[in-house]
Amino acid sequence: MSTENLPQSPGPSAPGQPLRKPRVAVVFGGRSSEHGISTVTAGAVLRAIDRSQYDVLPIGITADGRWALTADDPDRMTIADRRTPGVEQLVESDEGSVVLSVDPGSREIVYTEPGAVPKALGEVDAVFPVLHGPYGEDGTLQGLLELAGIPYVGSGVLASAVGQDKEYMKRVFISFGLPVGPYEVIRPREWELDPSAARKKIIDFAGDHGWPLFVKPARAGSSIGITKVDDLSGLDDAIEEARRHDPKFLVEALLRGREIECGVLEFEDGPRASVPAEIPPVQSHEFYDFEAKYIDSAAGLVPAPLTEEQTAEVRRLAVDAFEAVSCEGLVRADFFLTESGEFVINEINTMPGFTPISMYPRMWQETGVDYPELVDLLIRAALRRSTGLR
């Protein structure tokens, strides 16, 4: 790849000239099983960013972890023929890599290729990380950006890590008095040392709470790796599927009721909740799994058909969950409205899906914040925020 074709930094403004536009790097892809959905989300974000206000630099992380410059081409970042796209289809070079300076006074992006002199691409003012799952949404990327001194969209290291790990997320919720459903955690060492004892723990849990139950990876998203288990005969396959994505997994009791979601967005005066949405039962799927969310485009009801009191309650709980985990920027909070009329929080997502059919932007659209404005608010919030302790 010729360095002549590399995106150039807008550079500092000359004396007496208007200030240059802030430069935003959209980072996507990554090493998790949600690589494809991250790429779809990036396409939607790239399409929505106001290019009259921001210079944009797309950076894709390949499935094996290489940071690469990619085409700024949202049309190639969509689901086609029931398949998600990948960074490898968009890279400008099969060998070139992008490197962030860890000098917090620099914010410099450098492009390197084997046998070539590294090329400085200039500074980045903020990063919009749209990675989902481990190695991106879990505090790892956020820690790198903190070291580099580059502001970024979304939650910091601690909130991102807690928001990714369903065990510790639930522990935090419980400590703040938020209602959580019955669950059991099987940690890696526990399974590896004595799988029979771990299996008995799950069977005892089923004895207390009944079948069916859900087996899910502790640190994955987009409903990947989750299995609904109707009886003991399906348990081992479900455990194997969960552990394929994460050596730590959870078992959760079935909560009978309605699935309700609510978005939280941080404004200058603090976080606010969107109107809630309801995920109705999907006839062709046992539950709201990956294919129902992204491939078959299951339609959520926005706003959810709730009473005024229920709407106010779930919005309050969503903001409480945001604050409990010390989140920043945005969160989607997922609840069950049980048959007894109680809201139970299932989980939060600190970087929820931003695909065209994703519930988070749809809820804010109904609340009065359209997609481009939502993206702009998140970037502006990142530019206002410093890195480090805050």
mmCIF file of C-alpha atoms in Angstrom:
data_model
loop_
_atom_site.group_PDB
_atom_site.id
_atom_site.type_symbol
_atom_site.label_atom_id
_atom_site.label_comp_id
_atom_site.label_asym_id
_atom_site.label_seq_id
_atom_site.Cartn_x
_atom_site.Cartn_y
_atom_site.Cartn_z
ATOM 1 C CA MET A 1 0.000 0.000 0.000
ATOM 2 C CA SER A 2 1.476 3.342 -1.005
ATOM 3 C CA THR A 3 1.800 5.846 1.814
ATOM 4 C CA GLU A 4 0.540 8.465 -0.631
ATOM 5 C CA ASN A 5 -2.926 6.977 -0.291
ATOM 6 C CA LEU A 6 -3.001 6.988 3.503
ATOM 7 C CA PRO A 7 -5.505 9.271 5.221
ATOM 8 C CA GLN A 8 -3.740 12.413 6.304
ATOM 9 C CA SER A 9 -4.184 14.269 9.556
ATOM 10 C CA PRO A 10 -6.004 17.583 9.152
ATOM 11 C CA GLY A 11 -3.119 19.090 11.112
ATOM 12 C CA PRO A 12 -3.172 22.069 13.442
ATOM 13 C CA SER A 13 -4.998 25.205 12.349
ATOM 14 C CA ALA A 14 -2.873 28.047 11.045
ATOM 15 C CA PRO A 15 -2.962 31.356 12.975
ATOM 16 C CA GLY A 16 -6.082 33.288 12.075
ATOM 17 C CA GLN A 17 -7.714 30.250 10.435
ATOM 18 C CA PRO A 18 -10.819 28.436 11.733
ATOM 19 C CA LEU A 19 -10.128 25.582 14.110
ATOM 20 C CA ARG A 20 -9.834 22.221 12.395
ATOM 21 C CA LYS A 21 -12.602 19.700 12.742
ATOM 22 C CA PRO A 22 -12.210 17.133 15.568
ATOM 23 C CA ARG A 23 -10.872 13.838 14.261
ATOM 24 C CA VAL A 24 -12.767 10.710 15.326
ATOM 25 C CA ALA A 25 -11.448 7.162 14.897
ATOM 26 C CA VAL A 26 -14.196 4.548 14.605
ATOM 27 C CA VAL A 27 -12.680 1.285 15.878
ATOM 28 C CA PHE A 28 -14.535 -1.940 15.115
ATOM 29 C CA GLY A 29 -14.286 -5.678 14.467
ATOM 30 C CA GLY A 30 -12.109 -7.340 17.081
ATOM 31 C CA ARG A 31 -11.267 -10.792 18.333
ATOM 32 C CA SER A 32 -14.598 -11.761 19.889
ATOM 33 C CA SER A 33 -17.388 -13.848 18.373
ATOM 34 C CA GLU A 34 -19.283 -10.564 17.863
ATOM 35 C CA HIS A 35 -16.786 -9.381 15.208
ATOM 36 C CA GLY A 36 -19.383 -9.351 12.444
ATOM 37 C CA ILE A 37 -22.030 -7.433 14.371
ATOM 38 C CA SER A 38 -19.388 -4.901 15.405
ATOM 39 C CA THR A 39 -18.608 -4.363 11.718
ATOM 40 C CA VAL A 40 -22.299 -3.840 10.937
ATOM 41 C CA THR A 41 -22.561 -1.357 13.815
ATOM 42 C CA ALA A 42 -19.505 0.511 12.518
ATOM 43 C CA GLY A 43 -21.103 0.835 9.102
ATOM 44 C CA ALA A 44 -24.182 2.439 10.606
ATOM 45 C CA VAL A 45 -22.094 4.818 12.743
ATOM 46 C CA LEU A 46 -19.874 5.805 9.793
ATOM 47 C CA ARG A 47 -22.964 6.538 7.724
ATOM 48 C CA ALA A 48 -24.419 8.729 10.485
ATOM 49 C CA ILE A 49 -21.393 10.843 11.463
ATOM 50 C CA ASP A 50 -21.706 14.417 10.215
ATOM 51 C CA ARG A 51 -18.654 14.833 7.969
ATOM 52 C CA SER A 52 -19.082 18.618 8.003
ATOM 53 C CA GLN A 53 -18.381 18.499 11.758
ATOM 54 C CA TYR A 54 -15.835 15.683 12.081
ATOM 55 C CA ASP A 55 -12.957 14.094 10.207
ATOM 56 C CA VAL A 56 -13.323 10.321 10.400
ATOM 57 C CA LEU A 57 -10.728 7.549 10.436
ATOM 58 C CA PRO A 58 -12.067 3.961 10.257
ATOM 59 C CA ILE A 59 -9.812 1.430 11.994
ATOM 60 C CA GLY A 60 -10.694 -2.252 11.875
ATOM 61 C CA ILE A 61 -9.317 -4.929 14.182
ATOM 62 C CA THR A 62 -9.066 -8.265 12.411
ATOM 63 C CA ALA A 63 -10.202 -11.513 13.999
ATOM 64 C CA ASP A 64 -6.564 -12.287 14.869
ATOM 65 C CA GLY A 65 -6.040 -8.882 16.499
ATOM 66 C CA ARG A 66 -4.266 -6.794 13.827
ATOM 67 C CA TRP A 67 -5.240 -3.121 13.748
ATOM 68 C CA ALA A 68 -5.680 -2.032 10.140
ATOM 69 C CA LEU A 69 -6.835 0.931 8.087
ATOM 70 C CA THR A 70 -10.081 0.076 6.340
ATOM 71 C CA ALA A 71 -12.253 1.437 3.599
ATOM 72 C CA ASP A 72 -14.691 4.129 4.675
ATOM 73 C CA ASP A 73 -17.491 2.277 2.910
ATOM 74 C CA PRO A 74 -20.652 1.666 4.982
ATOM 75 C CA ASP A 75 -22.384 -0.028 2.052
ATOM 76 C CA ARG A 76 -19.984 -2.963 2.402
ATOM 77 C CA MET A 77 -20.623 -3.235 6.147
ATOM 78 C CA THR A 78 -24.115 -4.718 6.099
ATOM 79 C CA ILE A 79 -25.670 -8.139 6.583
ATOM 80 C CA ALA A 80 -26.059 -9.864 3.219
ATOM 81 C CA ASP A 81 -27.424 -13.343 2.512
ATOM 82 C CA ARG A 82 -27.803 -13.882 6.283
ATOM 83 C CA ARG A 83 -24.047 -13.369 6.733
ATOM 84 C CA THR A 84 -22.290 -10.619 8.671
ATOM 85 C CA PRO A 85 -19.292 -8.782 7.146
ATOM 86 C CA GLY A 86 -15.756 -8.791 8.540
ATOM 87 C CA VAL A 87 -12.807 -6.450 8.765
ATOM 88 C CA GLU A 88 -10.771 -8.670 6.432
ATOM 89 C CA GLN A 89 -13.092 -7.672 3.576
ATOM 90 C CA LEU A 90 -12.379 -3.974 4.185
ATOM 91 C CA VAL A 91 -8.647 -3.719 4.951
ATOM 92 C CA GLU A 92 -6.519 -1.476 2.734
ATOM 93 C CA SER A 93 -3.462 -3.723 3.143
ATOM 94 C CA ASP A 94 -2.912 -7.345 4.158
ATOM 95 C CA GLU A 95 0.279 -6.427 6.025
ATOM 96 C CA GLY A 96 0.019 -2.825 7.223
ATOM 97 C CA SER A 97 -0.840 -2.128 10.855
ATOM 98 C CA VAL A 98 -2.063 0.853 12.834
ATOM 99 C CA VAL A 99 -0.363 1.636 16.139
ATOM 100 C CA LEU A 100 -1.472 4.018 18.882
ATOM 101 C CA SER A 101 1.157 6.008 20.699
ATOM 102 C CA VAL A 102 1.032 5.372 24.449
ATOM 103 C CA ASP A 103 2.433 8.854 25.068
ATOM 104 C CA PRO A 104 -0.586 10.624 26.587
ATOM 105 C CA GLY A 105 0.685 13.947 25.269
ATOM 106 C CA SER A 106 0.709 12.744 21.677
ATOM 107 C CA ARG A 107 -2.571 11.030 20.629
ATOM 108 C CA GLU A 108 -0.614 10.072 17.511
ATOM 109 C CA ILE A 109 -1.639 7.328 15.074
ATOM 110 C CA VAL A 110 1.205 5.592 13.204
ATOM 111 C CA TYR A 111 0.932 3.281 10.194
ATOM 112 C CA THR A 112 3.581 0.611 9.692
ATOM 113 C CA GLU A 113 4.343 -1.904 6.947
ATOM 114 C CA PRO A 114 7.150 -4.475 6.837
ATOM 115 C CA GLY A 115 10.288 -2.976 5.291
ATOM 116 C CA ALA A 116 8.873 0.551 5.181
ATOM 117 C CA VAL A 117 9.448 3.643 7.287
ATOM 118 C CA PRO A 118 6.531 4.146 9.732
ATOM 119 C CA LYS A 119 4.134 6.843 8.576
ATOM 120 C CA ALA A 120 2.635 9.286 11.094
ATOM 121 C CA LEU A 121 -1.071 9.808 10.377
ATOM 122 C CA GLY A 122 -1.501 12.609 12.892
ATOM 123 C CA GLU A 123 -3.549 12.932 16.044
ATOM 124 C CA VAL A 124 -6.964 11.564 16.936
ATOM 125 C CA ASP A 125 -9.206 13.650 19.192
ATOM 126 C CA ALA A 126 -11.606 10.872 20.198
ATOM 127 C CA VAL A 127 -12.270 7.199 19.555
ATOM 128 C CA PHE A 128 -15.720 5.739 18.942
ATOM 129 C CA PRO A 129 -15.167 2.070 19.874
ATOM 130 C CA VAL A 130 -17.997 -0.066 18.548
ATOM 131 C CA LEU A 131 -16.483 -3.390 19.549
ATOM 132 C CA HIS A 132 -18.756 -5.893 21.252
ATOM 133 C CA GLY A 133 -17.691 -8.573 23.689
ATOM 134 C CA PRO A 134 -14.204 -9.486 24.975
ATOM 135 C CA TYR A 135 -11.122 -7.578 23.770
ATOM 136 C CA GLY A 136 -13.062 -4.387 23.205
ATOM 137 C CA GLU A 137 -16.207 -3.857 25.260
ATOM 138 C CA ASP A 138 -14.726 -5.363 28.429
ATOM 139 C CA GLY A 139 -12.326 -2.619 29.542
ATOM 140 C CA THR A 140 -9.277 -3.848 27.608
ATOM 141 C CA LEU A 141 -9.523 -1.286 24.800
ATOM 142 C CA GLN A 142 -10.612 1.365 27.284
ATOM 143 C CA GLY A 143 -7.421 0.758 29.287
ATOM 144 C CA LEU A 144 -5.306 1.172 26.157
ATOM 145 C CA LEU A 145 -7.043 4.465 25.336
ATOM 146 C CA GLU A 146 -6.531 5.676 28.911
ATOM 147 C CA LEU A 147 -2.785 4.959 28.570
ATOM 148 C CA ALA A 148 -2.751 6.800 25.242
ATOM 149 C CA GLY A 149 -4.652 9.752 26.695
ATOM 150 C CA ILE A 150 -7.326 9.602 23.992
ATOM 151 C CA PRO A 151 -10.942 10.334 25.000
ATOM 152 C CA TYR A 152 -13.494 7.769 23.882
ATOM 153 C CA VAL A 153 -17.214 7.107 23.663
ATOM 154 C CA GLY A 154 -18.756 5.032 26.430
ATOM 155 C CA SER A 155 -17.876 3.685 29.827
ATOM 156 C CA GLY A 156 -14.441 3.552 31.419
ATOM 157 C CA VAL A 157 -12.322 0.556 32.367
ATOM 158 C CA LEU A 158 -14.160 -0.571 35.505
ATOM 159 C CA ALA A 159 -17.717 -0.099 34.230
ATOM 160 C CA SER A 160 -16.855 -1.762 30.924
ATOM 161 C CA ALA A 161 -15.338 -4.776 32.701
ATOM 162 C CA VAL A 162 -18.235 -5.130 35.139
ATOM 163 C CA GLY A 163 -20.766 -4.620 32.353
ATOM 164 C CA GLN A 164 -19.178 -7.452 30.371
ATOM 165 C CA ASP A 165 -18.956 -9.983 33.199
ATOM 166 C CA LYS A 166 -22.474 -11.136 34.065
ATOM 167 C CA GLU A 167 -21.400 -12.555 37.420
ATOM 168 C CA TYR A 168 -19.938 -9.324 38.768
ATOM 169 C CA MET A 169 -22.617 -7.236 37.100
ATOM 170 C CA LYS A 170 -25.241 -9.120 39.085
ATOM 171 C CA ARG A 171 -23.193 -8.822 42.279
ATOM 172 C CA VAL A 172 -23.064 -5.035 41.842
ATOM 173 C CA PHE A 173 -26.800 -4.865 41.124
ATOM 174 C CA ILE A 174 -27.577 -6.867 44.259
ATOM 175 C CA SER A 175 -25.319 -4.639 46.389
ATOM 176 C CA PHE A 176 -27.280 -1.597 45.175
ATOM 177 C CA GLY A 177 -30.643 -3.218 45.886
ATOM 178 C CA LEU A 178 -31.635 -3.835 42.278
ATOM 179 C CA PRO A 179 -33.858 -6.895 41.697
ATOM 180 C CA VAL A 180 -31.988 -9.836 40.099
ATOM 181 C CA GLY A 181 -33.272 -13.273 39.118
ATOM 182 C CA PRO A 182 -31.892 -16.605 40.446
ATOM 183 C CA TYR A 183 -28.554 -17.644 38.940
ATOM 184 C CA GLU A 184 -25.542 -19.861 39.521
ATOM 185 C CA VAL A 185 -21.951 -19.344 38.330
ATOM 186 C CA ILE A 186 -19.529 -22.070 37.271
ATOM 187 C CA ARG A 187 -15.964 -20.766 37.158
ATOM 188 C CA PRO A 188 -13.221 -22.277 34.963
ATOM 189 C CA ARG A 189 -11.227 -23.952 37.740
ATOM 190 C CA GLU A 190 -14.387 -25.343 39.285
ATOM 191 C CA TRP A 191 -15.335 -27.085 36.020
ATOM 192 C CA GLU A 192 -11.820 -28.229 35.173
ATOM 193 C CA LEU A 193 -11.090 -29.737 38.611
ATOM 194 C CA ASP A 194 -14.408 -31.512 39.197
ATOM 195 C CA PRO A 195 -16.967 -31.327 36.387
ATOM 196 C CA SER A 196 -19.200 -33.861 38.147
ATOM 197 C CA ALA A 197 -19.516 -31.617 41.205
ATOM 198 C CA ALA A 198 -20.141 -28.586 39.001
ATOM 199 C CA ARG A 199 -22.824 -30.486 37.072
ATOM 200 C CA LYS A 200 -24.474 -31.531 40.349
ATOM 201 C CA LYS A 201 -24.504 -27.873 41.401
ATOM 202 C CA ILE A 202 -26.472 -27.073 38.258
ATOM 203 C CA ILE A 203 -28.856 -30.002 38.727
ATOM 204 C CA ASP A 204 -29.516 -28.899 42.317
ATOM 205 C CA PHE A 205 -30.203 -25.386 40.983
ATOM 206 C CA ALA A 206 -32.727 -26.844 38.541
ATOM 207 C CA GLY A 207 -34.282 -28.772 41.423
ATOM 208 C CA ASP A 208 -34.789 -25.514 43.319
ATOM 209 C CA HIS A 209 -35.973 -23.376 40.390
ATOM 210 C CA GLY A 210 -37.259 -25.862 37.827
ATOM 211 C CA TRP A 211 -36.653 -26.525 34.153
ATOM 212 C CA PRO A 212 -36.162 -25.024 31.645
ATOM 213 C CA LEU A 213 -33.089 -22.986 32.466
ATOM 214 C CA PHE A 214 -30.596 -20.970 30.429
ATOM 215 C CA VAL A 215 -26.882 -21.724 30.138
ATOM 216 C CA LYS A 216 -24.837 -18.779 28.898
ATOM 217 C CA PRO A 217 -21.223 -17.573 28.640
ATOM 218 C CA ALA A 218 -20.371 -15.139 31.436
ATOM 219 C CA ARG A 219 -18.608 -12.628 29.172
ATOM 220 C CA ALA A 220 -20.278 -12.696 25.771
ATOM 221 C CA GLY A 221 -23.071 -10.693 24.186
ATOM 222 C CA SER A 222 -25.539 -10.621 21.292
ATOM 223 C CA SER A 223 -27.086 -13.782 22.797
ATOM 224 C CA ILE A 224 -24.157 -15.788 21.389
ATOM 225 C CA GLY A 225 -23.538 -19.138 23.067
ATOM 226 C CA ILE A 226 -26.816 -19.170 25.016
ATOM 227 C CA THR A 227 -28.907 -22.339 25.158
ATOM 228 C CA LYS A 228 -32.339 -22.884 26.599
ATOM 229 C CA VAL A 229 -32.223 -26.284 28.339
ATOM 230 C CA ASP A 230 -35.550 -28.063 28.805
ATOM 231 C CA ASP A 231 -34.280 -31.066 30.769
ATOM 232 C CA LEU A 232 -31.174 -32.894 31.909
ATOM 233 C CA SER A 233 -30.585 -34.497 28.496
ATOM 234 C CA GLY A 234 -29.623 -31.175 26.937
ATOM 235 C CA LEU A 235 -27.369 -29.912 29.729
ATOM 236 C CA ASP A 236 -23.969 -31.201 28.581
ATOM 237 C CA ASP A 237 -24.342 -29.844 25.042
ATOM 238 C CA ALA A 238 -25.397 -26.465 26.455
ATOM 239 C CA ILE A 239 -22.370 -26.335 28.746
ATOM 240 C CA GLU A 240 -20.074 -27.215 25.864
ATOM 241 C CA GLU A 241 -21.592 -24.457 23.712
ATOM 242 C CA ALA A 242 -21.245 -21.848 26.469
ATOM 243 C CA ARG A 243 -17.655 -22.847 27.221
ATOM 244 C CA ARG A 244 -16.812 -22.594 23.524
ATOM 245 C CA HIS A 245 -17.180 -18.831 24.013
ATOM 246 C CA ASP A 246 -16.074 -18.428 27.633
ATOM 247 C CA PRO A 247 -14.585 -20.874 30.201
ATOM 248 C CA LYS A 248 -16.799 -19.224 32.846
ATOM 249 C CA PHE A 249 -20.528 -19.682 32.413
ATOM 250 C CA LEU A 250 -23.796 -18.960 34.179
ATOM 251 C CA VAL A 251 -27.011 -20.859 34.701
ATOM 252 C CA GLU A 252 -30.146 -18.747 35.052
ATOM 253 C CA ALA A 253 -33.691 -19.665 36.002
ATOM 254 C CA LEU A 254 -36.495 -19.014 33.534
ATOM 255 C CA LEU A 255 -38.390 -15.877 34.487
ATOM 256 C CA ARG A 256 -41.898 -15.998 33.081
ATOM 257 C CA GLY A 257 -43.032 -12.626 31.856
ATOM 258 C CA ARG A 258 -42.321 -9.936 29.292
ATOM 259 C CA GLU A 259 -38.905 -8.785 28.021
ATOM 260 C CA ILE A 260 -38.497 -5.017 28.400
ATOM 261 C CA GLU A 261 -35.509 -2.894 27.359
ATOM 262 C CA CYS A 262 -34.617 0.709 28.147
ATOM 263 C CA GLY A 263 -31.834 2.949 26.854
ATOM 264 C CA VAL A 264 -29.786 5.322 28.994
ATOM 265 C CA LEU A 265 -27.901 8.267 27.495
ATOM 266 C CA GLU A 266 -25.634 10.658 29.350
ATOM 267 C CA PHE A 267 -26.404 14.338 28.767
ATOM 268 C CA GLU A 268 -24.478 17.297 30.179
ATOM 269 C CA ASP A 269 -26.815 17.355 33.208
ATOM 270 C CA GLY A 270 -26.617 13.601 33.799
ATOM 271 C CA PRO A 271 -28.058 10.317 32.493
ATOM 272 C CA ARG A 272 -31.618 10.065 31.196
ATOM 273 C CA ALA A 273 -33.679 7.068 30.154
ATOM 274 C CA SER A 274 -35.454 6.565 26.845
ATOM 275 C CA VAL A 275 -38.953 5.280 26.404
ATOM 276 C CA PRO A 276 -38.829 1.511 26.968
ATOM 277 C CA ALA A 277 -39.353 -1.182 24.341
ATOM 278 C CA GLU A 278 -40.783 -4.675 24.514
ATOM 279 C CA ILE A 279 -39.352 -7.735 22.789
ATOM 280 C CA PRO A 280 -42.373 -9.886 21.945
ATOM 281 C CA PRO A 281 -42.089 -13.673 21.684
ATOM 282 C CA VAL A 282 -40.527 -14.734 18.381
ATOM 283 C CA GLN A 283 -42.525 -17.636 16.980
ATOM 284 C CA SER A 284 -39.638 -19.112 14.970
ATOM 285 C CA HIS A 285 -37.142 -18.945 17.876
ATOM 286 C CA GLU A 286 -37.217 -20.376 21.399
ATOM 287 C CA PHE A 287 -35.956 -17.072 22.783
ATOM 288 C CA TYR A 288 -34.524 -13.743 21.593
ATOM 289 C CA ASP A 289 -31.288 -15.248 20.287
ATOM 290 C CA PHE A 290 -28.617 -13.998 17.848
ATOM 291 C CA GLU A 291 -30.537 -14.871 14.691
ATOM 292 C CA ALA A 292 -33.761 -13.332 15.976
ATOM 293 C CA LYS A 293 -31.910 -10.116 16.841
ATOM 294 C CA TYR A 294 -29.799 -9.620 13.753
ATOM 295 C CA ILE A 295 -30.700 -12.030 10.962
ATOM 296 C CA ASP A 296 -34.475 -12.358 11.127
ATOM 297 C CA SER A 297 -34.981 -8.778 12.340
ATOM 298 C CA ALA A 298 -37.411 -9.535 15.124
ATOM 299 C CA ALA A 299 -39.574 -6.464 15.595
ATOM 300 C CA GLY A 300 -39.613 -4.876 19.025
ATOM 301 C CA LEU A 301 -42.531 -2.767 20.194
ATOM 302 C CA VAL A 302 -41.422 0.844 20.684
ATOM 303 C CA PRO A 303 -42.704 2.225 22.973
ATOM 304 C CA ALA A 304 -43.568 -0.788 25.095
ATOM 305 C CA PRO A 305 -47.265 -1.088 25.955
ATOM 306 C CA LEU A 306 -46.854 -0.353 29.665
ATOM 307 C CA THR A 307 -48.807 1.724 32.140
ATOM 308 C CA GLU A 308 -47.461 5.160 33.053
ATOM 309 C CA GLU A 309 -46.382 3.783 36.416
ATOM 310 C CA GLN A 310 -44.557 0.832 34.855
ATOM 311 C CA THR A 311 -42.846 3.097 32.320
ATOM 312 C CA ALA A 312 -41.651 5.438 35.056
ATOM 313 C CA GLU A 313 -40.418 2.501 37.150
ATOM 314 C CA VAL A 314 -38.376 0.817 34.418
ATOM 315 C CA ARG A 315 -36.833 4.142 33.389
ATOM 316 C CA ARG A 316 -35.840 4.778 37.002
ATOM 317 C CA LEU A 317 -34.338 1.297 37.343
ATOM 318 C CA ALA A 318 -32.389 1.714 34.095
ATOM 319 C CA VAL A 319 -30.757 4.922 35.354
ATOM 320 C CA ASP A 320 -30.115 3.286 38.739
ATOM 321 C CA ALA A 321 -28.305 0.413 36.986
ATOM 322 C CA PHE A 322 -26.260 2.913 34.948
ATOM 323 C CA GLU A 323 -25.212 4.703 38.125
ATOM 324 C CA ALA A 324 -24.604 1.505 40.130
ATOM 325 C CA VAL A 325 -21.949 0.319 37.663
ATOM 326 C CA SER A 326 -20.500 3.876 37.241
ATOM 327 C CA CYS A 327 -21.264 3.861 33.522
ATOM 328 C CA GLU A 328 -20.632 6.725 31.133
ATOM 329 C CA GLY A 329 -22.055 7.659 27.776
ATOM 330 C CA LEU A 330 -24.650 4.991 27.054
ATOM 331 C CA VAL A 331 -26.194 1.761 28.260
ATOM 332 C CA ARG A 332 -29.024 -0.513 27.234
ATOM 333 C CA ALA A 333 -30.655 -2.112 30.267
ATOM 334 C CA ASP A 334 -32.633 -5.342 29.801
ATOM 335 C CA PHE A 335 -35.426 -6.365 32.163
ATOM 336 C CA PHE A 336 -38.109 -8.964 32.690
ATOM 337 C CA LEU A 337 -41.549 -7.805 33.774
ATOM 338 C CA THR A 338 -42.638 -10.888 35.696
ATOM 339 C CA GLU A 339 -46.157 -12.259 35.964
ATOM 340 C CA SER A 340 -46.302 -10.818 39.492
ATOM 341 C CA GLY A 341 -45.718 -7.303 38.092
ATOM 342 C CA GLU A 342 -42.117 -6.909 39.307
ATOM 343 C CA PHE A 343 -39.275 -5.660 37.116
ATOM 344 C CA VAL A 344 -36.164 -7.836 37.345
ATOM 345 C CA ILE A 345 -32.960 -6.638 35.699
ATOM 346 C CA ASN A 346 -31.278 -9.197 33.472
ATOM 347 C CA GLU A 347 -28.203 -7.287 32.300
ATOM 348 C CA ILE A 348 -26.813 -4.063 30.890
ATOM 349 C CA ASN A 349 -24.823 -3.534 27.692
ATOM 350 C CA THR A 350 -22.254 -0.731 27.862
ATOM 351 C CA MET A 351 -21.889 -0.731 24.061
ATOM 352 C CA PRO A 352 -25.250 -1.913 22.752
ATOM 353 C CA GLY A 353 -25.827 -2.735 19.120
ATOM 354 C CA PHE A 354 -26.070 0.225 16.749
ATOM 355 C CA THR A 355 -27.246 -1.672 13.700
ATOM 356 C CA PRO A 356 -30.170 -0.165 11.770
ATOM 357 C CA ILE A 357 -32.588 -2.555 13.555
ATOM 358 C CA SER A 358 -30.999 -2.348 17.024
ATOM 359 C CA MET A 359 -33.294 -1.479 19.889
ATOM 360 C CA TYR A 360 -31.089 1.193 21.494
ATOM 361 C CA PRO A 361 -31.262 3.720 18.616
ATOM 362 C CA ARG A 362 -34.914 2.819 17.993
ATOM 363 C CA MET A 363 -35.824 3.654 21.590
ATOM 364 C CA TRP A 364 -34.044 7.001 21.395
ATOM 365 C CA GLN A 365 -35.652 7.746 18.034
ATOM 366 C CA GLU A 366 -39.051 7.341 19.707
ATOM 367 C CA THR A 367 -37.854 9.516 22.608
ATOM 368 C CA GLY A 368 -36.952 12.330 20.197
ATOM 369 C CA VAL A 369 -33.251 11.758 19.460
ATOM 370 C CA ASP A 370 -32.673 10.488 15.929
ATOM 371 C CA TYR A 371 -29.714 8.340 14.903
ATOM 372 C CA PRO A 372 -27.340 11.093 13.644
ATOM 373 C CA GLU A 373 -28.088 13.243 16.701
ATOM 374 C CA LEU A 374 -27.497 10.250 18.982
ATOM 375 C CA VAL A 375 -24.084 9.613 17.412
ATOM 376 C CA ASP A 376 -23.236 13.316 17.648
ATOM 377 C CA LEU A 377 -24.222 13.510 21.339
ATOM 378 C CA LEU A 378 -21.986 10.543 22.151
ATOM 379 C CA ILE A 379 -18.997 12.020 20.314
ATOM 380 C CA ARG A 380 -19.473 15.416 21.954
ATOM 381 C CA ALA A 381 -19.674 13.786 25.385
ATOM 382 C CA ALA A 382 -16.397 11.958 24.688
ATOM 383 C CA LEU A 383 -14.680 15.165 23.571
ATOM 384 C CA ARG A 384 -15.790 16.897 26.790
ATOM 385 C CA ARG A 385 -14.441 14.141 29.006
ATOM 386 C CA SER A 386 -10.830 13.747 30.042
ATOM 387 C CA THR A 387 -9.057 10.439 30.460
ATOM 388 C CA GLY A 388 -7.704 9.317 33.828
ATOM 389 C CA LEU A 389 -9.463 9.421 37.187
ATOM 390 C CA ARG A 390 -12.773 11.258 36.994
#
